[in-house]
PDB file of C-alpha atoms in Angstrom:
ATOM      1  CA  ASP A   1      14.128  -9.460   7.206  1.00 41.00           C
ATOM      2  CA  GLY A   2      11.922 -12.330   6.138  1.00 42.00           C
ATOM      3  CA  GLY A   3      10.532 -13.093   2.704  1.00 42.00           C
ATOM      4  CA  THR A   4       8.507 -10.904   0.409  1.00 38.00           C
ATOM      5  CA  ALA A   5       5.446  -9.324   2.032  1.00 38.00           C
ATOM      6  CA  PRO A   6       2.080  -9.254   0.255  1.00 38.00           C
ATOM      7  CA  PRO A   7       0.868  -5.909  -1.130  1.00 41.00           C
ATOM      8  CA  LYS A   8      -1.403  -5.411   1.876  1.00 41.00           C
ATOM      9  CA  PRO A   9       0.533  -7.294   4.579  1.00 38.00           C
ATOM     10  CA  ALA A  10      -1.180  -8.507   7.713  1.00 35.00           C
ATOM     11  CA  PRO A  11       0.408  -9.792  10.910  1.00 34.00           C
ATOM     12  CA  ALA A  12       1.102 -13.534  10.858  1.00 33.00           C
ATOM     13  CA  ALA A  13      -2.049 -14.331  12.856  1.00 32.00           C
ATOM     14  CA  ALA A  14      -4.247 -12.711  10.208  1.00 30.00           C
ATOM     15  CA  LYS A  15      -3.039 -14.046   6.862  1.00 30.00           C
ATOM     16  CA  LYS A  16      -5.350 -13.208   3.988  1.00 33.00           C
ATOM     17  CA  PRO A  17      -5.020 -13.506   0.213  1.00 33.00           C
ATOM     18  CA  ALA A  18      -2.890 -10.731  -1.251  1.00 38.00           C
ATOM     19  CA  PRO A  19      -4.666  -8.309  -3.618  1.00 40.00           C
ATOM     20  CA  VAL A  20      -3.031  -6.968  -6.748  1.00 42.00           C
ATOM     21  CA  ALA A  21      -1.530  -3.497  -6.819  1.00 51.00           C
ATOM     22  CA  LYS A  22      -3.962  -0.672  -7.480  1.00 53.00           C
ATOM     23  CA  PRO A  23      -3.796   1.133 -10.821  1.00 47.00           C
ATOM     24  CA  PRO A  24      -2.935   4.822 -10.393  1.00 46.00           C
ATOM     25  CA  GLY A  25      -6.069   6.921 -10.372  1.00 46.00           C
ATOM     26  CA  ALA A  26      -8.274   4.175  -8.899  1.00 43.00           C
ATOM     27  CA  LYS A  27     -10.147   5.028  -5.740  1.00 40.00           C
ATOM     28  CA  PRO A  28      -9.988   2.519  -2.869  1.00 40.00           C
ATOM     29  CA  ALA A  29     -13.394   0.879  -2.678  1.00 37.00           C
ATOM     30  CA  GLY A  30     -12.672  -2.260  -0.700  1.00 37.00           C
ATOM     31  CA  GLY A  31     -13.135  -4.385  -3.829  1.00 35.00           C
ATOM     32  CA  PRO A  32     -10.730  -5.719  -6.423  1.00 31.00           C
ATOM     33  CA  ALA A  33      -8.518  -3.234  -8.217  1.00 36.00           C
ATOM     34  CA  LYS A  34      -9.707  -2.029 -11.581  1.00 29.00           C
ATOM     35  CA  ALA A  35      -7.432  -1.906 -14.570  1.00 36.00           C
ATOM     36  CA  ALA A  36      -6.266   1.535 -15.593  1.00 42.00           C
ATOM     37  CA  PRO A  37      -8.005   2.734 -18.746  1.00 35.00           C
ATOM     38  CA  ALA A  38      -5.886   2.440 -21.871  1.00 36.00           C
ATOM     39  CA  LYS A  39      -4.788   5.891 -23.018  1.00 34.00           C
ATOM     40  CA  ALA A  40      -1.668   7.148 -24.720  1.00 36.00           C
ATOM     41  CA  ASN A  41       1.442   5.018 -24.125  1.00 52.00           C
ATOM     42  CA  ALA A  42       2.794   7.461 -21.528  1.00 60.00           C
ATOM     43  CA  ASP A  43      -0.319   6.893 -19.421  1.00 70.00           C
ATOM     44  CA  GLN A  44      -0.322   3.107 -19.740  1.00 79.00           C
ATOM     45  CA  GLU A  45       1.341   1.016 -17.046  1.00 83.00           C
ATOM     46  CA  PRO A  46       4.431  -0.745 -18.456  1.00 84.00           C
ATOM     47  CA  GLU A  47       4.812  -4.530 -18.244  1.00 83.00           C
ATOM     48  CA  ASP A  48       8.492  -4.574 -17.204  1.00 83.00           C
ATOM     49  CA  GLU A  49       8.990  -4.344 -13.409  1.00 83.00           C
ATOM     50  CA  ALA A  50      11.837  -1.817 -13.637  1.00 84.00           C
ATOM     51  CA  ASP A  51       9.833   0.341 -16.066  1.00 90.00           C
ATOM     52  CA  LYS A  52       6.849   0.203 -13.705  1.00 92.00           C
ATOM     53  CA  VAL A  53       8.970   1.674 -10.913  1.00 95.00           C
ATOM     54  CA  GLY A  54       9.871   4.699 -13.034  1.00 94.00           C
ATOM     55  CA  TRP A  55       6.274   5.065 -14.191  1.00 95.00           C
ATOM     56  CA  TYR A  56       4.933   4.854 -10.626  1.00 96.00           C
ATOM     57  CA  ARG A  57       7.638   7.254  -9.379  1.00 96.00           C
ATOM     58  CA  THR A  58       6.713   9.911 -11.942  1.00 96.00           C
ATOM     59  CA  LYS A  59       3.043   9.717 -11.003  1.00 97.00           C
ATOM     60  CA  ALA A  60       3.821   9.381  -7.270  1.00 97.00           C
ATOM     61  CA  GLU A  61       6.010  12.483  -7.262  1.00 97.00           C
ATOM     62  CA  GLY A  62       3.111  14.277  -8.974  1.00 97.00           C
ATOM     63  CA  GLY A  63       0.903  13.451  -5.995  1.00 97.00           C
ATOM     64  CA  ASP A  64      -0.994  10.372  -7.248  1.00 97.00           C
ATOM     65  CA  ALA A  65      -1.827   8.429  -4.070  1.00 97.00           C
ATOM     66  CA  ASP A  66      -2.401   5.141  -5.909  1.00 97.00           C
ATOM     67  CA  ALA A  67       0.994   5.432  -7.610  1.00 97.00           C
ATOM     68  CA  GLN A  68       2.565   6.231  -4.220  1.00 98.00           C
ATOM     69  CA  TYR A  69       0.991   3.073  -2.799  1.00 98.00           C
ATOM     70  CA  ASN A  70       2.173   0.969  -5.756  1.00 97.00           C
ATOM     71  CA  LEU A  71       5.691   2.411  -5.559  1.00 97.00           C
ATOM     72  CA  ALA A  72       5.743   1.506  -1.857  1.00 98.00           C
ATOM     73  CA  ILE A  73       4.803  -2.071  -2.787  1.00 97.00           C
ATOM     74  CA  CYS A  74       7.701  -2.171  -5.268  1.00 97.00           C
ATOM     75  CA  TYR A  75      10.128  -1.145  -2.513  1.00 97.00           C
ATOM     76  CA  GLU A  76       8.535  -3.471   0.028  1.00 97.00           C
ATOM     77  CA  GLU A  77       8.795  -6.489  -2.277  1.00 96.00           C
ATOM     78  CA  GLY A  78      11.947  -5.513  -4.169  1.00 96.00           C
ATOM     79  CA  LYS A  79      10.148  -5.612  -7.530  1.00 94.00           C
ATOM     80  CA  GLY A  80      11.983  -3.595 -10.175  1.00 95.00           C
ATOM     81  CA  VAL A  81      14.036  -1.900  -7.456  1.00 95.00           C
ATOM     82  CA  GLY A  82      16.126  -2.960  -4.473  1.00 96.00           C
ATOM     83  CA  LYS A  83      14.103  -3.935  -1.410  1.00 97.00           C
ATOM     84  CA  ASP A  84      14.015  -0.956   0.956  1.00 98.00           C
ATOM     85  CA  GLU A  85      11.613  -1.043   3.905  1.00 98.00           C
ATOM     86  CA  ALA A  86      12.292   2.586   4.881  1.00 98.00           C
ATOM     87  CA  GLU A  87      11.508   3.807   1.356  1.00 98.00           C
ATOM     88  CA  ALA A  88       8.380   1.622   1.287  1.00 98.00           C
ATOM     89  CA  ALA A  89       7.210   3.133   4.578  1.00 98.00           C
ATOM     90  CA  ARG A  90       7.908   6.645   3.259  1.00 98.00           C
ATOM     91  CA  TRP A  91       5.744   6.105   0.159  1.00 98.00           C
ATOM     92  CA  PHE A  92       2.997   4.378   2.159  1.00 98.00           C
ATOM     93  CA  GLY A  93       3.104   7.466   4.395  1.00 98.00           C
ATOM     94  CA  ARG A  94       2.699   9.888   1.511  1.00 98.00           C
ATOM     95  CA  ALA A  95      -0.345   8.002   0.207  1.00 98.00           C
ATOM     96  CA  ALA A  96      -1.753   7.580   3.733  1.00 98.00           C
ATOM     97  CA  GLU A  97      -1.543  11.352   4.283  1.00 98.00           C
ATOM     98  CA  GLN A  98      -3.878  11.736   1.305  1.00 97.00           C
ATOM     99  CA  GLY A  99      -6.391   9.409   2.926  1.00 97.00           C
ATOM    100  CA  ASP A 100      -5.639   6.233   0.954  1.00 98.00           C
ATOM    101  CA  ALA A 101      -7.093   3.450   3.125  1.00 98.00           C
ATOM    102  CA  ASP A 102      -4.846   0.713   1.702  1.00 98.00           C
ATOM    103  CA  ALA A 103      -1.765   2.818   2.388  1.00 98.00           C
ATOM    104  CA  GLN A 104      -3.013   3.615   5.913  1.00 98.00           C
ATOM    105  CA  PHE A 105      -3.402  -0.106   6.549  1.00 98.00           C
ATOM    106  CA  SER A 106       0.040  -0.938   5.111  1.00 98.00           C
ATOM    107  CA  LEU A 107       1.744   1.884   7.003  1.00 98.00           C
ATOM    108  CA  GLY A 108       0.060   0.576  10.151  1.00 98.00           C
ATOM    109  CA  VAL A 109       1.658  -2.810   9.478  1.00 97.00           C
ATOM    110  CA  CYS A 110       5.041  -1.102   9.055  1.00 98.00           C
ATOM    111  CA  TYR A 111       4.623   0.563  12.457  1.00 98.00           C
ATOM    112  CA  HIS A 112       3.355  -2.643  14.075  1.00 97.00           C
ATOM    113  CA  GLU A 113       6.287  -4.699  12.770  1.00 97.00           C
ATOM    114  CA  GLY A 114       8.929  -1.961  12.924  1.00 98.00           C
ATOM    115  CA  LYS A 115       9.550  -2.278   9.187  1.00 97.00           C
ATOM    116  CA  GLY A 116      11.342   0.784   7.865  1.00 97.00           C
ATOM    117  CA  LEU A 117      10.535   2.916  10.895  1.00 97.00           C
ATOM    118  CA  PRO A 118      10.406   2.548  14.682  1.00 97.00           C
ATOM    119  CA  LYS A 119       7.873   0.091  16.085  1.00 98.00           C
ATOM    120  CA  ASP A 120       4.823   1.960  17.402  1.00 97.00           C
ATOM    121  CA  ASP A 121       1.647  -0.036  18.056  1.00 96.00           C
ATOM    122  CA  GLY A 122      -0.282   3.099  19.049  1.00 96.00           C
ATOM    123  CA  LYS A 123       0.391   4.644  15.642  1.00 97.00           C
ATOM    124  CA  ALA A 124      -0.471   1.316  13.963  1.00 97.00           C
ATOM    125  CA  ILE A 125      -3.860   1.199  15.679  1.00 97.00           C
ATOM    126  CA  GLU A 126      -4.527   4.847  14.779  1.00 97.00           C
ATOM    127  CA  LEU A 127      -3.802   4.142  11.098  1.00 98.00           C
ATOM    128  CA  TRP A 128      -5.784   0.884  11.060  1.00 98.00           C
ATOM    129  CA  THR A 129      -8.733   2.727  12.622  1.00 97.00           C
ATOM    130  CA  LYS A 130      -8.635   5.386   9.868  1.00 97.00           C
ATOM    131  CA  ALA A 131      -8.448   2.658   7.223  1.00 98.00           C
ATOM    132  CA  ALA A 132     -11.290   0.665   8.821  1.00 97.00           C
ATOM    133  CA  GLN A 133     -13.489   3.773   8.931  1.00 97.00           C
ATOM    134  CA  GLN A 134     -13.075   3.962   5.149  1.00 97.00           C
ATOM    135  CA  GLY A 135     -14.101   0.329   4.742  1.00 96.00           C
ATOM    136  CA  ASN A 136     -10.695  -1.373   4.520  1.00 96.00           C
ATOM    137  CA  GLU A 137     -11.522  -5.007   5.304  1.00 96.00           C
ATOM    138  CA  ASP A 138      -7.982  -5.916   6.387  1.00 96.00           C
ATOM    139  CA  ALA A 139      -7.994  -3.111   8.965  1.00 96.00           C
ATOM    140  CA  LYS A 140     -11.437  -4.148  10.195  1.00 96.00           C
ATOM    141  CA  PHE A 141     -10.195  -7.724  10.544  1.00 95.00           C
ATOM    142  CA  ILE A 142      -7.104  -6.676  12.512  1.00 94.00           C
ATOM    143  CA  LEU A 143      -9.197  -4.507  14.822  1.00 95.00           C
ATOM    144  CA  GLY A 144     -11.869  -7.184  15.257  1.00 93.00           C
ATOM    145  CA  MET A 145     -14.483  -5.083  13.506  1.00 76.00           C
ATOM    146  CA  SER A 146     -15.574  -7.629  10.908  1.00 56.00           C
ATOM    147  CA  GLU A 147     -19.288  -7.883  10.235  1.00 56.00           C
ATOM    148  CA  GLU A 148     -19.101 -11.582  11.154  1.00 53.00           C
ATOM    149  CA  SER A 149     -18.159 -10.847  14.771  1.00 44.00           C
TER     150      SER A 149
END
């Protein structure tokens, strides 16, 4: 296990700036994450890392794909919870099943690197392709589908 991975990790040959975690309820659009609207305190993302994990978990268990993605990031980076690559891959998987392009990309990285689940480049390419088809720039870059090429 190396250091902390960025929220949307890329293989070493394709390092890119790391985006911030997505607010629950935001739709992946390939652009920067938008802040969650301020509502009642129960709906507002806490500042404390450990509190964020509980907040994300509640929303993630309720089926919120963005919260599932953010909870996976917490496990991947060990923020507010012990680092656990298998748990990160599980939460990326739950969000990816709902069609979240960022989660599909990140789960593809998990498969490519064998982080938290068995290494499977075929599955990684399948997930990156799904993410790229939804406009995920990191997946397009990995697959050589950038508009610049």
